[in-house]
PDB file of C-alpha atoms in Angstrom:
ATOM      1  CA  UNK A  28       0.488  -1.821  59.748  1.00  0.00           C
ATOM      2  CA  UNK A  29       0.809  -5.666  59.275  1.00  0.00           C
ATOM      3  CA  UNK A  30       2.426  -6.147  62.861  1.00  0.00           C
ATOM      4  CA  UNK A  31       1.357  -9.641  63.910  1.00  0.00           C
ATOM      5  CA  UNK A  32       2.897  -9.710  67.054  1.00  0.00           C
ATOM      6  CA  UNK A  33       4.856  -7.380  69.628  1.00  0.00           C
ATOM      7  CA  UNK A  34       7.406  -9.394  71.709  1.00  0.00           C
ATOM      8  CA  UNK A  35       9.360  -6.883  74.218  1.00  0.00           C
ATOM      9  CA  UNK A  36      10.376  -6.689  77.867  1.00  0.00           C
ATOM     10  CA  UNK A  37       8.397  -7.529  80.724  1.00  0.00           C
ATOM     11  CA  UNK A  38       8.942  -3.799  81.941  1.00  0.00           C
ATOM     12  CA  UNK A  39       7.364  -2.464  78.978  1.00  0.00           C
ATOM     13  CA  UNK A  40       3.474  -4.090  80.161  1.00  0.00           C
ATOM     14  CA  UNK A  41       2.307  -1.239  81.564  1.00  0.00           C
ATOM     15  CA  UNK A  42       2.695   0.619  78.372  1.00  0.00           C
ATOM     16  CA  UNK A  43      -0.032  -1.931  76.271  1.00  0.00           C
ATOM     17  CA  UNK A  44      -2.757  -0.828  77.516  1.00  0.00           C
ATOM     18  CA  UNK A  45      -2.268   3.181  76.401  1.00  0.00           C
ATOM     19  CA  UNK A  46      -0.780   1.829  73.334  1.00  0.00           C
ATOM     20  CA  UNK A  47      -4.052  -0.517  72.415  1.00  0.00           C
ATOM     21  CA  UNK A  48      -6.800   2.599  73.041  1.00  0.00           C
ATOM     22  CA  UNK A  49      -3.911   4.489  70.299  1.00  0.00           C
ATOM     23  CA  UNK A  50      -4.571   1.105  68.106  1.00  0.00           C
ATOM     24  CA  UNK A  51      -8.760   1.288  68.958  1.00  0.00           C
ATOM     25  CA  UNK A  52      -8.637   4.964  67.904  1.00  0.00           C
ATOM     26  CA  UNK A  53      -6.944   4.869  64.918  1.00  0.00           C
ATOM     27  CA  UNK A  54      -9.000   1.652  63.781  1.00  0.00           C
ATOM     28  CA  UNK A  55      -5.741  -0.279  63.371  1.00  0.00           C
ATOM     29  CA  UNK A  56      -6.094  -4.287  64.199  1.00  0.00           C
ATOM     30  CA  UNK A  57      -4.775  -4.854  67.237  1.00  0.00           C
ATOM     31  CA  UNK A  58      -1.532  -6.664  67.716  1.00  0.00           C
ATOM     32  CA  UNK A  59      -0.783  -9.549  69.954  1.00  0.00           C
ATOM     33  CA  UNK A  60       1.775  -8.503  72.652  1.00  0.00           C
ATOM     34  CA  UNK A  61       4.177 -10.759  74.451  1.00  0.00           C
ATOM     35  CA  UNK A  62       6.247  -9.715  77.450  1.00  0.00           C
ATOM     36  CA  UNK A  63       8.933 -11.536  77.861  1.00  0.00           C
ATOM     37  CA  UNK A  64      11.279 -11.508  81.043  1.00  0.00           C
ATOM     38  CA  UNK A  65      14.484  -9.391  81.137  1.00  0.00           C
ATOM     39  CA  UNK A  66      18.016 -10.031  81.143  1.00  0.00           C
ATOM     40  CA  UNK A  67      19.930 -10.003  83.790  1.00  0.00           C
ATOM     41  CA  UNK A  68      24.019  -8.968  84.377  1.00  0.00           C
ATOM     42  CA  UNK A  69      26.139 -11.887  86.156  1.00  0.00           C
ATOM     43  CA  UNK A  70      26.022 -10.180  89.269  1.00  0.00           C
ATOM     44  CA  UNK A  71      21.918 -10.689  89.024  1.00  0.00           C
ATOM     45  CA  UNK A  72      21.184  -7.101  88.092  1.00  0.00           C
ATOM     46  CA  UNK A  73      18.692  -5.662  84.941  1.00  0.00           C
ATOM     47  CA  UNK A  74      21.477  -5.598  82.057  1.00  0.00           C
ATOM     48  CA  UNK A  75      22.141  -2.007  80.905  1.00  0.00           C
ATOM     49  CA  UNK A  76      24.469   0.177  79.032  1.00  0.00           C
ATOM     50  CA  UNK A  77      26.479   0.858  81.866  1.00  0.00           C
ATOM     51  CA  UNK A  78      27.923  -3.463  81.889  1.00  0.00           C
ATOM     52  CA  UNK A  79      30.593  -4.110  79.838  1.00  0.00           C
ATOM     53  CA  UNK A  80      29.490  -6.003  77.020  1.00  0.00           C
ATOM     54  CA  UNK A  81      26.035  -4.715  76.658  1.00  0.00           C
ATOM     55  CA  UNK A  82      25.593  -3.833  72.671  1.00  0.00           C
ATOM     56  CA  UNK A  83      26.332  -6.874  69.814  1.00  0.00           C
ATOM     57  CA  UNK A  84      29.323  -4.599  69.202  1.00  0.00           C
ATOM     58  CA  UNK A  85      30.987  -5.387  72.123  1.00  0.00           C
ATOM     59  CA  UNK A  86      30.931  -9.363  71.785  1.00  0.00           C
ATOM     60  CA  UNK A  87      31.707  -8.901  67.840  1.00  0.00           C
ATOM     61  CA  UNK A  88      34.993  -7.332  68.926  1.00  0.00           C
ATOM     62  CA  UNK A  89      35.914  -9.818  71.232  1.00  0.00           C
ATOM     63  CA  UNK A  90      35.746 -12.667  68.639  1.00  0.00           C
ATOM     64  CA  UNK A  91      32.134 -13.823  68.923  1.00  0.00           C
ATOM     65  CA  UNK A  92      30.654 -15.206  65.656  1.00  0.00           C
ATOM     66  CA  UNK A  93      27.173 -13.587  64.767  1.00  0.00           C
ATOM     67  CA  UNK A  94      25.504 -17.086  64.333  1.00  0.00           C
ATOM     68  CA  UNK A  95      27.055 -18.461  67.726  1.00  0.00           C
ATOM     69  CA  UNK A  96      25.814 -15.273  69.732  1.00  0.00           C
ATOM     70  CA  UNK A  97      22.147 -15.215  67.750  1.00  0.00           C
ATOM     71  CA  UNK A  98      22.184 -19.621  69.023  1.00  0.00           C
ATOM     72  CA  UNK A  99      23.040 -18.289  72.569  1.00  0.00           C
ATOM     73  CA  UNK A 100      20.491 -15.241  72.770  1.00  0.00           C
ATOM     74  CA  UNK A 101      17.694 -17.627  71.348  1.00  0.00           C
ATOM     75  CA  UNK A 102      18.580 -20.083  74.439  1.00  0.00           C
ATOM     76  CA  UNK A 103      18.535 -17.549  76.349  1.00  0.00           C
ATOM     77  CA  UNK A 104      15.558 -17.538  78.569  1.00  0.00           C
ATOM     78  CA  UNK A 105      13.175 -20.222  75.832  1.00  0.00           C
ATOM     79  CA  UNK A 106      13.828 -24.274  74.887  1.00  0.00           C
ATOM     80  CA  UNK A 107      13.005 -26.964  72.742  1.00  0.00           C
ATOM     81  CA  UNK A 108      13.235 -30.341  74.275  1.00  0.00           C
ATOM     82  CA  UNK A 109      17.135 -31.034  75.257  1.00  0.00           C
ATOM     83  CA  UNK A 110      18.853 -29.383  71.917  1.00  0.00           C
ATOM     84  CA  UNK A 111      21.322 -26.644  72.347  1.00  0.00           C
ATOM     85  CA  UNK A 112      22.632 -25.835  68.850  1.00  0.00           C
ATOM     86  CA  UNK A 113      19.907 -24.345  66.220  1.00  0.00           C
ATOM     87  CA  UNK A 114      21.069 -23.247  62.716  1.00  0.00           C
ATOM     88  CA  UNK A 115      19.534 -20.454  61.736  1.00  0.00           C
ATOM     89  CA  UNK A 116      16.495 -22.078  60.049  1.00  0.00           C
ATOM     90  CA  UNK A 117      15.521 -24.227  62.940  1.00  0.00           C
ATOM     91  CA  UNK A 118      15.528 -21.300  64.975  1.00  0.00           C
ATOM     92  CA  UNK A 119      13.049 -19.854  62.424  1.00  0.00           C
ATOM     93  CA  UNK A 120      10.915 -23.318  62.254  1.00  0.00           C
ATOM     94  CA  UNK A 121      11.195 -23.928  65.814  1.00  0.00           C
ATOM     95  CA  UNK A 122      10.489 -21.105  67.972  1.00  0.00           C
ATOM     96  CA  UNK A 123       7.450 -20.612  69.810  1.00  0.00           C
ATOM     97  CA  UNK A 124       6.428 -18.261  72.144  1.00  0.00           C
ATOM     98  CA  UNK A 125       5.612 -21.338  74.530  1.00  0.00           C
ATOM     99  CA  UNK A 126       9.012 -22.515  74.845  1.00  0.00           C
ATOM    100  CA  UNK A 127      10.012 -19.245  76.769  1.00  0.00           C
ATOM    101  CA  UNK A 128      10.588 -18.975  80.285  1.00  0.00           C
ATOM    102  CA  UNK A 129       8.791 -17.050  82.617  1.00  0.00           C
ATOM    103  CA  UNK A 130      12.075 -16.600  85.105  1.00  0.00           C
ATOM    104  CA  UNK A 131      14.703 -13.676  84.229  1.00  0.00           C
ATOM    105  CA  UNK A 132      17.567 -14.969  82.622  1.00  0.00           C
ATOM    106  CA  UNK A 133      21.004 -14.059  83.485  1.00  0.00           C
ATOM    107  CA  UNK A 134      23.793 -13.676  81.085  1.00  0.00           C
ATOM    108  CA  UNK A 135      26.576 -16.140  81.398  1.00  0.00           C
ATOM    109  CA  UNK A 136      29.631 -15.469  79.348  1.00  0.00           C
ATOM    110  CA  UNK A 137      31.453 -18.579  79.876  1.00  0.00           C
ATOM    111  CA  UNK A 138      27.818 -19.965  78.299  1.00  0.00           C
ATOM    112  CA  UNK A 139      28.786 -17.781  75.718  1.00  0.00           C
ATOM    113  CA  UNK A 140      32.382 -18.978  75.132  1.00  0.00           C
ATOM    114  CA  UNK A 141      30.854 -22.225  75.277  1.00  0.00           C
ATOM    115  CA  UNK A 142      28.593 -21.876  71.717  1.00  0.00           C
ATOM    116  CA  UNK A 143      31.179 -20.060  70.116  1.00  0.00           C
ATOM    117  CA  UNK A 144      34.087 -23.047  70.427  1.00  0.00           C
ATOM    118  CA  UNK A 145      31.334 -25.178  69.738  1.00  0.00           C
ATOM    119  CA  UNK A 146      30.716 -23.069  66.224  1.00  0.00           C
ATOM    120  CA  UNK A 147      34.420 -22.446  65.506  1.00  0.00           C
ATOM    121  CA  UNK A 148      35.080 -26.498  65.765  1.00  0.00           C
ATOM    122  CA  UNK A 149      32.422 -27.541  63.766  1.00  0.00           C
ATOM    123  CA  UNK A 150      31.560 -25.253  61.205  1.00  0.00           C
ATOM    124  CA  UNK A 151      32.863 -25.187  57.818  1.00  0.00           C
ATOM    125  CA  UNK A 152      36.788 -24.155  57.787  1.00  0.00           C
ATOM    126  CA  UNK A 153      36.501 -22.034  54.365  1.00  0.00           C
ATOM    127  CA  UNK A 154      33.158 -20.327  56.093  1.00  0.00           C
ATOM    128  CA  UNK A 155      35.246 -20.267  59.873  1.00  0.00           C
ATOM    129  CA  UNK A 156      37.671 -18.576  57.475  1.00  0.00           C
ATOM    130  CA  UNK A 157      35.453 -15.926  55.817  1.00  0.00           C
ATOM    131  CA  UNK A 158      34.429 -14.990  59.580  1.00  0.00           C
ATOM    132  CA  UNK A 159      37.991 -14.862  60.445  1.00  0.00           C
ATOM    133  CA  UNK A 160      38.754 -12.267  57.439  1.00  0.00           C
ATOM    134  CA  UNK A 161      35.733 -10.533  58.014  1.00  0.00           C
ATOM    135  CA  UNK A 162      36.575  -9.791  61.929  1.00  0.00           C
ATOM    136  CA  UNK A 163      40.238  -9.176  61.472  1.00  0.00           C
ATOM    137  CA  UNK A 164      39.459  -6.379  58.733  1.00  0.00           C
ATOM    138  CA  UNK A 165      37.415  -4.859  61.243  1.00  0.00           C
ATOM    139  CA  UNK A 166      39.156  -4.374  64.706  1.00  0.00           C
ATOM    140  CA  UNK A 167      43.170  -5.742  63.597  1.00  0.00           C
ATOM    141  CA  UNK A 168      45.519  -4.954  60.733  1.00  0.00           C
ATOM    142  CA  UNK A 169      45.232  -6.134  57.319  1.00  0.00           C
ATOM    143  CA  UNK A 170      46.424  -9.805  56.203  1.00  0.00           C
ATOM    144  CA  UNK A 171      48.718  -9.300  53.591  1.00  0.00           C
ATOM    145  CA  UNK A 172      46.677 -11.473  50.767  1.00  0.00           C
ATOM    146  CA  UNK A 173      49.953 -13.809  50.021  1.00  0.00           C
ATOM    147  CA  UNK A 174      49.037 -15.406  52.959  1.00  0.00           C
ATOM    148  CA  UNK A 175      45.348 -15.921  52.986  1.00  0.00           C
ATOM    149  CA  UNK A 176      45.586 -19.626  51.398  1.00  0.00           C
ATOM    150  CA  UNK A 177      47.743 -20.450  54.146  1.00  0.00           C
ATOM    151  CA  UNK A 178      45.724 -19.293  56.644  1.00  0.00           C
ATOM    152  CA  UNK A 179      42.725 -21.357  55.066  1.00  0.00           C
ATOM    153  CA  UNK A 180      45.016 -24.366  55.339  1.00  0.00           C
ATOM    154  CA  UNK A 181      45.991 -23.552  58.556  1.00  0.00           C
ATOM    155  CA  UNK A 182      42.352 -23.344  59.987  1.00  0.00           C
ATOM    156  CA  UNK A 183      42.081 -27.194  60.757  1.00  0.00           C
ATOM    157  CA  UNK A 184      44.412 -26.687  64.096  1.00  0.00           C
ATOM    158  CA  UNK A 185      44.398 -23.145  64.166  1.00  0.00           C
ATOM    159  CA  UNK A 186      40.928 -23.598  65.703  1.00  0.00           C
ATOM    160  CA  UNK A 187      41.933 -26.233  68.350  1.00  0.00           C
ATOM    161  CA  UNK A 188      42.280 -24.579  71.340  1.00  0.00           C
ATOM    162  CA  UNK A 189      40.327 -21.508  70.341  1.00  0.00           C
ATOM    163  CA  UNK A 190      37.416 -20.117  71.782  1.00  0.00           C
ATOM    164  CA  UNK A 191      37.002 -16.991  69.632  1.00  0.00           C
ATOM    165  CA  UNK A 192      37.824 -15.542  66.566  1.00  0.00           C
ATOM    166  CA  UNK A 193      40.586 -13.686  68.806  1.00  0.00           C
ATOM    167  CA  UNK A 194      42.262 -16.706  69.722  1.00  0.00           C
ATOM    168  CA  UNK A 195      42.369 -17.863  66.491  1.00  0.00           C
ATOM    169  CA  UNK A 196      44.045 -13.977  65.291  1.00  0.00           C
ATOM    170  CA  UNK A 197      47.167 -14.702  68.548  1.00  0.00           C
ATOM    171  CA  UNK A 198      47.702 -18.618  67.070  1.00  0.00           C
ATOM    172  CA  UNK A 199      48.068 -17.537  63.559  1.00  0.00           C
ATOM    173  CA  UNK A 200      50.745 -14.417  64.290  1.00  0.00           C
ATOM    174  CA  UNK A 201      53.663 -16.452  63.481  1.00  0.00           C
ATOM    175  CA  UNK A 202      51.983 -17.303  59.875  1.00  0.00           C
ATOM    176  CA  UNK A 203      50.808 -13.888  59.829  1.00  0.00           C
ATOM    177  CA  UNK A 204      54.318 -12.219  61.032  1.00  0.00           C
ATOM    178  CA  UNK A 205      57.602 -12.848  59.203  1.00  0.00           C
ATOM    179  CA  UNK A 206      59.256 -11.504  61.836  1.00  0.00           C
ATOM    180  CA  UNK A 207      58.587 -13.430  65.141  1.00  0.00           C
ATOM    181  CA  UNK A 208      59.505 -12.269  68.808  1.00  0.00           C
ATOM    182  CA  UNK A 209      60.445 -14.382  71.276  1.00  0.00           C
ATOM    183  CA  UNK A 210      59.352 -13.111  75.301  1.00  0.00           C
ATOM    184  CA  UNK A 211      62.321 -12.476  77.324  1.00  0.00           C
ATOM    185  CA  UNK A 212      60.786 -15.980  79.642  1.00  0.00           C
ATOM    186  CA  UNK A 213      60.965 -18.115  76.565  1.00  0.00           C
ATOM    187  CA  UNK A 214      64.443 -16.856  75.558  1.00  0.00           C
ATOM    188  CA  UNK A 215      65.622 -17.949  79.032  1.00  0.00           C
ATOM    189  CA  UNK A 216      64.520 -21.776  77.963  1.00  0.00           C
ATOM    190  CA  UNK A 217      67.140 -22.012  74.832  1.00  0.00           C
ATOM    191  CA  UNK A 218      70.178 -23.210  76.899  1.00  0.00           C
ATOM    192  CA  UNK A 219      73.188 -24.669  75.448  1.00  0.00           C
ATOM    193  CA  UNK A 220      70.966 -28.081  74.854  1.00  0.00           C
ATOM    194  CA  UNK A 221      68.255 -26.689  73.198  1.00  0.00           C
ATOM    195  CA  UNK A 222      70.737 -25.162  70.496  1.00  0.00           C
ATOM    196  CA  UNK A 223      72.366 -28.103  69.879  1.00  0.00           C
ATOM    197  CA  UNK A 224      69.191 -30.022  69.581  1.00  0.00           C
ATOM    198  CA  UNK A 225      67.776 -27.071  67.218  1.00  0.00           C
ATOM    199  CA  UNK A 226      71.161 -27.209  65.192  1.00  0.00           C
ATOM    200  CA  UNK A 227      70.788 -31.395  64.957  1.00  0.00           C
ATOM    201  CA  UNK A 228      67.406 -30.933  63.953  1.00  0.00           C
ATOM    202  CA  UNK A 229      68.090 -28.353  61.212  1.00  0.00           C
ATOM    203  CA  UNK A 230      70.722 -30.867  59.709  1.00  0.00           C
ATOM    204  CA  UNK A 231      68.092 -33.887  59.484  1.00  0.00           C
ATOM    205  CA  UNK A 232      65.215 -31.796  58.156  1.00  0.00           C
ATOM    206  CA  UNK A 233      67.533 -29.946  55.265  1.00  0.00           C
ATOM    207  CA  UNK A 234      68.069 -33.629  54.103  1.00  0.00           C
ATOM    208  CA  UNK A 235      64.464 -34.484  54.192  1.00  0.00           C
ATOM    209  CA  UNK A 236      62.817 -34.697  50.350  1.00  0.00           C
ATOM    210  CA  UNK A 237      59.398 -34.613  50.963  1.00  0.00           C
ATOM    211  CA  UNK A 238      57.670 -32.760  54.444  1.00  0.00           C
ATOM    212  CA  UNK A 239      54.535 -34.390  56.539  1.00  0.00           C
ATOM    213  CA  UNK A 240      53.811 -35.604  60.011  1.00  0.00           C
ATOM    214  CA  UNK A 241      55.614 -39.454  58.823  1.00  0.00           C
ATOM    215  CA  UNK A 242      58.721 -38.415  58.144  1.00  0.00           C
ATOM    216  CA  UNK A 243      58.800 -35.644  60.751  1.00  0.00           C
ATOM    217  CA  UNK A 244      58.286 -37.968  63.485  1.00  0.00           C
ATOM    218  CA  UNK A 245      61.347 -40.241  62.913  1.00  0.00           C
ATOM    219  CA  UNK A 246      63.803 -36.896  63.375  1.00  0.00           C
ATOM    220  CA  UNK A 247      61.984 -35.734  66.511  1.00  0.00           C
ATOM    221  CA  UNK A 248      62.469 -39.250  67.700  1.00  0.00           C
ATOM    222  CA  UNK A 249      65.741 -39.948  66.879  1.00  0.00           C
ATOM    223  CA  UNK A 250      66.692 -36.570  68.722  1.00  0.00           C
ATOM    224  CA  UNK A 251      64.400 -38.002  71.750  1.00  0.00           C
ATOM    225  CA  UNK A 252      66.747 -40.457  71.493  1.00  0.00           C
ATOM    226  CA  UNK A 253      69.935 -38.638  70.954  1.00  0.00           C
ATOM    227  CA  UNK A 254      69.955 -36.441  73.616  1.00  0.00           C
ATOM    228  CA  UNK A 255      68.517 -38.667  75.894  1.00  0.00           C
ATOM    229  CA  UNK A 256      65.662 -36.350  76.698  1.00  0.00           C
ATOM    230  CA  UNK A 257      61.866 -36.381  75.969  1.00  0.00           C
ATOM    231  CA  UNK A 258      58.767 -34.451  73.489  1.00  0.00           C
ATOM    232  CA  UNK A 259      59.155 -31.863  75.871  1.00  0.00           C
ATOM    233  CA  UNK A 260      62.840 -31.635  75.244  1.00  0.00           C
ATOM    234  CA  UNK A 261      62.676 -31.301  71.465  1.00  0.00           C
ATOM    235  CA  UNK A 262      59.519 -29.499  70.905  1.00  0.00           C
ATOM    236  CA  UNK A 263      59.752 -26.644  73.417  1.00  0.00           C
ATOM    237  CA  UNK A 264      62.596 -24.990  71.433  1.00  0.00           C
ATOM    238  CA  UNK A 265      61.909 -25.789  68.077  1.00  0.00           C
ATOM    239  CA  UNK A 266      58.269 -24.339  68.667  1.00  0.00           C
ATOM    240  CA  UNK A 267      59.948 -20.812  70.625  1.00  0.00           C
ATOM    241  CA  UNK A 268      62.411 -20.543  67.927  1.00  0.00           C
ATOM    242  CA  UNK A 269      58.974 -21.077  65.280  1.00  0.00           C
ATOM    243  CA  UNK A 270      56.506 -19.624  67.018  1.00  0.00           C
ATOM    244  CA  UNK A 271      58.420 -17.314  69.409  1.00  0.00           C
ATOM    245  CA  UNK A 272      56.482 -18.929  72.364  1.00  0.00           C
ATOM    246  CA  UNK A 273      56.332 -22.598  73.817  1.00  0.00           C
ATOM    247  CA  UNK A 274      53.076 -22.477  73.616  1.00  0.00           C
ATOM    248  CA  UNK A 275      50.767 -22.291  70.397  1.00  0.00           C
ATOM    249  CA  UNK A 276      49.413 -24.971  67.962  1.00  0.00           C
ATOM    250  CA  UNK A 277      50.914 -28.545  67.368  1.00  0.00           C
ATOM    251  CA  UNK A 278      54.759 -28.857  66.506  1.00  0.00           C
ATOM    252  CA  UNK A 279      53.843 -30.924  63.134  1.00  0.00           C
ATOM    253  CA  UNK A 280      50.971 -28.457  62.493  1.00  0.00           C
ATOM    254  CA  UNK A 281      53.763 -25.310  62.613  1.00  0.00           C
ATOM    255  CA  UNK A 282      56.392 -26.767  60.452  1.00  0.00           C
ATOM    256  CA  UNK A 283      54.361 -28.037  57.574  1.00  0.00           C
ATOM    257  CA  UNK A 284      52.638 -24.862  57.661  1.00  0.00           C
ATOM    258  CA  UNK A 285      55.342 -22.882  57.087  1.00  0.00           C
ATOM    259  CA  UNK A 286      57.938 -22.949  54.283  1.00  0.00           C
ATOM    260  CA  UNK A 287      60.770 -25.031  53.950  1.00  0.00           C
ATOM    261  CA  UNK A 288      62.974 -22.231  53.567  1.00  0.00           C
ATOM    262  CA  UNK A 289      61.341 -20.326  56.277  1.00  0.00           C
ATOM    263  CA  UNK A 290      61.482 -23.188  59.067  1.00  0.00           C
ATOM    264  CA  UNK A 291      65.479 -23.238  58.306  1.00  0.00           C
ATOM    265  CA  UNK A 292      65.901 -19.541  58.352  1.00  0.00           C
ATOM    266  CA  UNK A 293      63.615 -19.025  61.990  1.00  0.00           C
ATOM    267  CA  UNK A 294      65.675 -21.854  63.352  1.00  0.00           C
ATOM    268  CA  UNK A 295      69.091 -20.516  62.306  1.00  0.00           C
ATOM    269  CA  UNK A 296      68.345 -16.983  63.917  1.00  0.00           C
ATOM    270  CA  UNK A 297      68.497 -18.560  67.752  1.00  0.00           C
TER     271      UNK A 297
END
C-alpha cells in the first residue's frame, strides 16, 4: 500500500492491534504506528465538533493565514530546540516523531493570534496581499479592481496593528469605501475647533505641490501651533473626517494613501 507510517490519536491504540492481524492476513507489510496525544479545548476538555472553532474552516474565516495556522498546529504538542517559526520546508526537514510530546496539548487561541501577527508583519507584502485577496473573495464583498494597487501600497501600515487578515479588511474600509460613515460618538468630537482646524488645514494642504510625510508635518505643526493645542488636537478630526473613526492607521499613512482630490472632498463634507 506504500504506507510508511500511521501517526493518529492516542485514542485510536486500541484499534492497532485488530488492524495489524487485517495487515498479517492480507500479507501487506506492516506499518509503523504512532499515537500521538490529543488536543485539548481551553477549558481542558478532548476538542470536538461541538467547540467553536473546531474545523480549518472556522479559523480561515476569522482571518487566519494557512501557513501561520499549519506553524501553530506543528508546535502544537512537538519542538525543535527553542525555534518557534518554521517555513514550510523546515517543517518538512525538521520534524521527527521524537520531538513530540507525550502530554495533551491544549489549544490556545491567543497562541494562535500570536503566529498569525507574527506572519502578517513579516511576510512578503505582495504575498500578505495575495492572502488578503484570496480571503476577502471568500467570506466579504468584492474589491472593486481600481483599487487593488492601492491596497498593495497600503499593506506596509495596513498590517500594523493587525492580527488577522480581518483586521487588516476593517483598516482598509475607508480605501475600500468611497463613501465613509462616521459613528454617532465620533461625530460628537468635531466641535466648533475641530472645524476650524479641518478648514485651516484644507487651505495649507490645497497649496501644497508635492504630498509625503516632510511636508505634511510642517502643516500639522504649524496648526499645533496655531490653535494652541496638541497631535491629539489635529489628528483626531482630520482622521474621523478621513477615516470616519479616530481610530485606524497613521494620519500620514491615510492622507498619502488617498487622493489629493479625495482628502479635500472627505474633509469638506464635515
Amino acid at each position: 500500500m506504500k504506507i510508511t507510517h500511521v501517526i493518529r490519536g492516542d485514542d485510536h491504540m486500541i484499534n492497532s492491534f485488530k488492524q495489524k492481524q487485517i495487515y498479517d492476513a492480507m500479507g501487506w507489510e506492516v506499518p509503523n504506528f504512532a499515537h500521538i496525544p490529543l488536543i485539548h479545548s481551553e477549558q481542558g476538555k478532548k476538542l470536538s465538533k461541538r467547540d467553536n472553532a473546531s474545523t480549518l474552516e472556522d479559523y480561515v474565516k476569522i482571518g487566519i493565514i494557512s501557513d501561520a495556522l499549519r506553524n501553530y498546529l506543528l508546535r502544537l504538542g512537538w519542538s525543535y530546540k527553542d525555534k518557534e517559526i518554521f517555513t514550510k520546508q523546515e517543517s518538512i526537514d525538521l520534524f521527527d516523531l521524537s520531538g513530540v510530546g507525550k502530554s495533551p496539548s491544549k489549544l490556545d487561541m491567543n497562541r494562535i493570534y500570536s503566529i498569525n501577527e507574527t506572519y502578517i508583519k513579516t511576510i512578503d507584502e505582495k504575498d500578505l496581499f495575495d492572502f488578503f485577496k484570496e480571503y476577502v473573495s471568500k467570506y466579504k464583498k468584492p474589491i472593486d479592481k481600481a483599487k487593488e494597487n492601492k491596497l498593495l501600497k497600503s499593506m506596509g501600515f495596513l498590517k500594523n496593528k493587525a492580527k488577522t487578515l480581518e483586521d487588516i479588511w476593517n483598516n482598509a474600509q475607508y480605501i475600500i469605501n468611497d463613501k465613509i460613515e462616521i459613528g454617532a460618538d465620533d461625530k460628537k468630537l468635531i466641535d466648533d475647533l475641530s472645524k476650524k482646524v479641518i478648514n485651516d488645514f484644507i487651505n495649507e494642504y490645497e497649496k501644497l505641490s508635492s504630498l509625503s510625510r516632510e511636508t505634511l508635518e510642517p502643516v500639522i505643526k504649524s496648526l499645533i501651533e496655531k490653535h494652541k493645542t496638541n497631535f491629539k488636537g489635529v489628528g483626531q478630526p482630520l482622521r474621523i473626517a478621513l477615516v470616519g473613526s479616530r481610530f485606524g492607521p497613521g494620519l500620514y499613512d491615510v492622507i498619502l494613501s488617498l487622493d489629493k482630490s479625495e482628502v479635500v472632498k472627505r474633509l469638506k463634507s464635515i
